[in-house]
């Protein structure tokens, strides 16, 4: 499998995971099938759109090809028809969010590095790519974005992107480096929820 194919697969997996998380949130908010598909599409594509715009890759990929909307539509339909089955999992939205977070952090960082950005900018763009869909999903669902109040969220994406950029800097590229970075971001996010890790907050009078 070539590097291009591998990262294209990562994009598809991240888009599906975020699309499914958006659709599940829509179902919990009791939206109809159209609302479910809209929220799935917004969650699955927002991060990639922001990434492409910041890199000057216009029009964004979601407007050039049909696959992003096709993948998010499939995610929305899966949630619509199999929502009760998915809900049997423990905290399915969080798990899907964590998976999408790790995948998009690495994919976004990789695209930024390929575009010629230095590692600090590439890591930052990887994080932005990862959190963009979740932020838009929560806003559209009339919720405070998780990135602003939940356990370690953006920091997990930042760690995954930084791990991948570090691997590239030492000449370690390909599936092993990307897969390890994705797993790191996923593990940090899930562990933060499981063990209640939080970042310091300002004291109150």
Short mmCIF file of C-alpha atoms in Angstrom, two decimals:
data_model
loop_
_atom_site.label_atom_id
_atom_site.label_comp_id
_atom_site.label_asym_id
_atom_site.label_seq_id
_atom_site.Cartn_x
_atom_site.Cartn_y
_atom_site.Cartn_z
CA UNK A 1 0.00 0.00 0.00
CA UNK A 2 1.44 3.38 -1.02
CA UNK A 3 1.60 6.32 1.36
CA UNK A 4 -0.97 8.20 -0.73
CA UNK A 5 -3.41 5.30 -0.57
CA UNK A 6 -2.87 4.88 3.16
CA UNK A 7 -3.58 8.51 3.98
CA UNK A 8 -6.59 8.52 1.66
CA UNK A 9 -7.88 5.55 3.66
CA UNK A 10 -7.23 7.46 6.89
CA UNK A 11 -9.29 10.37 5.54
CA UNK A 12 -12.17 8.03 4.72
CA UNK A 13 -12.07 6.39 8.15
CA UNK A 14 -11.91 9.73 9.96
CA UNK A 15 -14.74 11.15 7.87
CA UNK A 16 -16.92 8.12 8.59
CA UNK A 17 -16.16 8.12 12.33
CA UNK A 18 -16.92 11.81 12.73
CA UNK A 19 -19.97 11.53 10.47
CA UNK A 20 -21.32 8.71 12.61
CA UNK A 21 -20.72 10.67 15.82
CA UNK A 22 -22.56 13.66 14.36
CA UNK A 23 -25.46 11.47 13.30
CA UNK A 24 -25.76 9.92 16.77
CA UNK A 25 -25.85 13.37 18.36
CA UNK A 26 -28.57 14.36 15.87
CA UNK A 27 -30.62 11.30 16.81
CA UNK A 28 -30.30 12.16 20.51
CA UNK A 29 -31.53 15.66 19.71
CA UNK A 30 -34.51 14.01 17.94
CA UNK A 31 -33.77 15.46 14.49
CA UNK A 32 -35.37 13.96 11.39
CA UNK A 33 -33.51 12.01 8.70
CA UNK A 34 -32.54 15.20 6.85
CA UNK A 35 -31.17 16.76 10.04
CA UNK A 36 -29.24 13.58 10.78
CA UNK A 37 -27.61 13.62 7.33
CA UNK A 38 -26.82 17.34 7.58
CA UNK A 39 -25.18 17.00 10.99
CA UNK A 40 -23.26 13.92 9.83
CA UNK A 41 -21.96 15.81 6.79
CA UNK A 42 -21.04 18.90 8.80
CA UNK A 43 -19.18 16.88 11.43
CA UNK A 44 -17.36 14.69 8.93
CA UNK A 45 -16.20 17.43 6.56
CA UNK A 46 -15.72 20.63 8.59
CA UNK A 47 -12.17 19.85 9.73
CA UNK A 48 -11.04 18.99 6.22
CA UNK A 49 -12.60 22.14 4.79
CA UNK A 50 -10.78 24.36 7.30
CA UNK A 51 -7.52 22.50 6.61
CA UNK A 52 -7.81 22.91 2.85
CA UNK A 53 -8.72 26.59 3.09
CA UNK A 54 -5.75 27.34 5.37
CA UNK A 55 -3.41 25.50 3.00
CA UNK A 56 -4.79 27.31 -0.05
CA UNK A 57 -6.04 24.02 -1.52
CA UNK A 58 -9.20 25.45 -3.03
CA UNK A 59 -11.88 24.58 -3.68
CA UNK A 60 -11.80 22.19 -0.70
CA UNK A 61 -11.80 18.48 -1.47
CA UNK A 62 -15.40 18.10 -0.30
CA UNK A 63 -16.47 20.34 -3.21
CA UNK A 64 -14.18 18.68 -5.79
CA UNK A 65 -15.11 15.05 -5.22
CA UNK A 66 -18.21 13.17 -4.19
CA UNK A 67 -16.63 10.74 -1.71
CA UNK A 68 -16.68 12.90 1.47
CA UNK A 69 -20.42 13.51 1.27
CA UNK A 70 -21.01 9.91 0.20
CA UNK A 71 -19.11 8.64 3.25
CA UNK A 72 -20.91 10.96 5.67
CA UNK A 73 -24.27 10.07 4.11
CA UNK A 74 -23.47 6.39 4.63
CA UNK A 75 -22.55 7.16 8.25
CA UNK A 76 -25.83 9.02 8.73
CA UNK A 77 -27.86 6.16 7.28
CA UNK A 78 -26.00 3.62 9.44
CA UNK A 79 -26.86 5.65 12.52
CA UNK A 80 -30.49 6.05 11.40
CA UNK A 81 -31.06 2.33 10.83
CA UNK A 82 -28.68 0.82 13.37
CA UNK A 83 -28.62 3.48 16.09
CA UNK A 84 -29.96 1.18 18.84
CA UNK A 85 -27.23 -1.37 18.08
CA UNK A 86 -24.49 1.29 18.17
CA UNK A 87 -25.88 2.72 21.41
CA UNK A 88 -25.23 -0.60 23.15
CA UNK A 89 -21.56 0.37 23.14
CA UNK A 90 -20.24 2.29 26.12
CA UNK A 91 -20.24 6.01 25.22
CA UNK A 92 -20.29 5.50 21.42
CA UNK A 93 -20.10 9.21 20.57
CA UNK A 94 -16.97 9.62 22.69
CA UNK A 95 -15.30 6.55 21.14
CA UNK A 96 -16.10 7.64 17.60
CA UNK A 97 -14.99 11.16 18.43
CA UNK A 98 -11.69 9.84 19.77
CA UNK A 99 -11.14 7.74 16.66
CA UNK A 100 -11.88 10.64 14.33
CA UNK A 101 -9.73 12.93 16.46
CA UNK A 102 -6.66 10.74 16.08
CA UNK A 103 -7.14 10.05 12.39
CA UNK A 104 -7.73 13.65 11.37
CA UNK A 105 -4.91 14.97 13.56
CA UNK A 106 -2.41 12.76 11.73
CA UNK A 107 -3.94 13.18 8.27
CA UNK A 108 -4.06 16.96 8.68
CA UNK A 109 -0.48 17.11 9.91
CA UNK A 110 0.69 14.93 7.03
CA UNK A 111 -0.99 17.12 4.42
CA UNK A 112 0.47 20.24 6.03
CA UNK A 113 3.97 18.77 6.00
CA UNK A 114 3.54 17.72 2.37
CA UNK A 115 2.51 21.30 1.55
CA UNK A 116 5.81 22.56 2.94
CA UNK A 117 4.82 23.81 6.41
CA UNK A 118 7.38 23.59 9.19
CA UNK A 119 6.53 21.19 12.00
CA UNK A 120 5.00 23.73 14.45
CA UNK A 121 2.49 24.91 11.86
CA UNK A 122 1.84 21.37 10.67
CA UNK A 123 1.12 20.17 14.21
CA UNK A 124 -1.21 23.10 14.83
CA UNK A 125 -3.04 22.48 11.57
CA UNK A 126 -3.36 18.80 12.45
CA UNK A 127 -5.06 19.76 15.70
CA UNK A 128 -7.38 22.24 13.95
CA UNK A 129 -8.33 19.58 11.40
CA UNK A 130 -9.13 17.15 14.20
CA UNK A 131 -11.32 19.41 16.34
CA UNK A 132 -13.13 21.34 13.59
CA UNK A 133 -15.86 18.80 12.94
CA UNK A 134 -16.64 18.24 16.61
CA UNK A 135 -16.85 21.98 17.29
CA UNK A 136 -19.32 22.54 14.43
CA UNK A 137 -21.37 19.48 15.46
CA UNK A 138 -21.76 20.73 19.02
CA UNK A 139 -22.65 24.27 17.93
CA UNK A 140 -25.29 22.99 15.48
CA UNK A 141 -26.68 20.71 18.20
CA UNK A 142 -26.92 23.72 20.57
CA UNK A 143 -24.25 22.37 22.93
CA UNK A 144 -21.11 23.93 24.37
CA UNK A 145 -18.27 22.54 22.21
CA UNK A 146 -16.48 19.70 23.97
CA UNK A 147 -13.13 21.29 23.19
CA UNK A 148 -14.00 24.10 25.63
CA UNK A 149 -15.13 22.13 28.64
CA UNK A 150 -14.56 18.38 28.49
CA UNK A 151 -11.62 16.27 29.57
CA UNK A 152 -8.44 16.40 27.50
CA UNK A 153 -9.66 16.86 23.91
CA UNK A 154 -7.66 19.24 21.76
CA UNK A 155 -4.55 18.23 23.69
CA UNK A 156 -5.03 14.62 22.56
CA UNK A 157 -5.16 15.76 18.93
CA UNK A 158 -2.10 17.95 19.48
CA UNK A 159 -0.21 14.99 20.95
CA UNK A 160 -1.09 12.76 18.00
CA UNK A 161 -0.04 15.37 15.44
CA UNK A 162 3.18 16.13 17.35
CA UNK A 163 4.03 12.42 17.58
CA UNK A 164 3.62 12.03 13.83
CA UNK A 165 5.65 15.16 13.04
CA UNK A 166 8.40 13.88 15.34
CA UNK A 167 8.44 10.54 13.55
CA UNK A 168 8.74 12.30 10.18
CA UNK A 169 11.57 14.48 11.51
CA UNK A 170 13.50 11.31 12.41
CA UNK A 171 12.79 9.73 9.04
CA UNK A 172 10.05 7.39 10.27
CA UNK A 173 7.14 7.63 7.84
CA UNK A 174 4.40 5.41 6.54
CA UNK A 175 1.74 3.28 8.18
CA UNK A 176 3.63 2.45 11.39
CA UNK A 177 4.34 6.09 12.26
CA UNK A 178 0.84 7.24 11.35
CA UNK A 179 -0.88 4.30 13.06
CA UNK A 180 1.11 4.81 16.24
CA UNK A 181 0.29 8.52 16.33
CA UNK A 182 -3.41 7.83 15.77
CA UNK A 183 -3.43 5.28 18.59
CA UNK A 184 -1.66 7.74 20.90
CA UNK A 185 -4.28 10.45 20.34
CA UNK A 186 -7.11 7.92 20.71
CA UNK A 187 -5.64 6.46 23.90
CA UNK A 188 -5.10 9.87 25.51
CA UNK A 189 -8.66 10.95 24.76
CA UNK A 190 -10.25 7.72 26.00
CA UNK A 191 -8.02 7.57 29.09
CA UNK A 192 -8.87 11.19 29.96
CA UNK A 193 -12.55 10.27 30.04
CA UNK A 194 -12.00 6.97 31.82
CA UNK A 195 -9.83 8.43 34.58
CA UNK A 196 -11.24 11.95 34.72
CA UNK A 197 -8.10 13.77 33.59
CA UNK A 198 -8.62 17.51 33.30
CA UNK A 199 -6.50 20.53 32.59
CA UNK A 200 -5.99 23.19 35.30
CA UNK A 201 -8.77 25.73 35.59
CA UNK A 202 -8.75 29.26 36.88
CA UNK A 203 -9.52 29.57 40.57
CA UNK A 204 -12.77 31.10 41.77
CA UNK A 205 -13.14 33.80 44.40
#
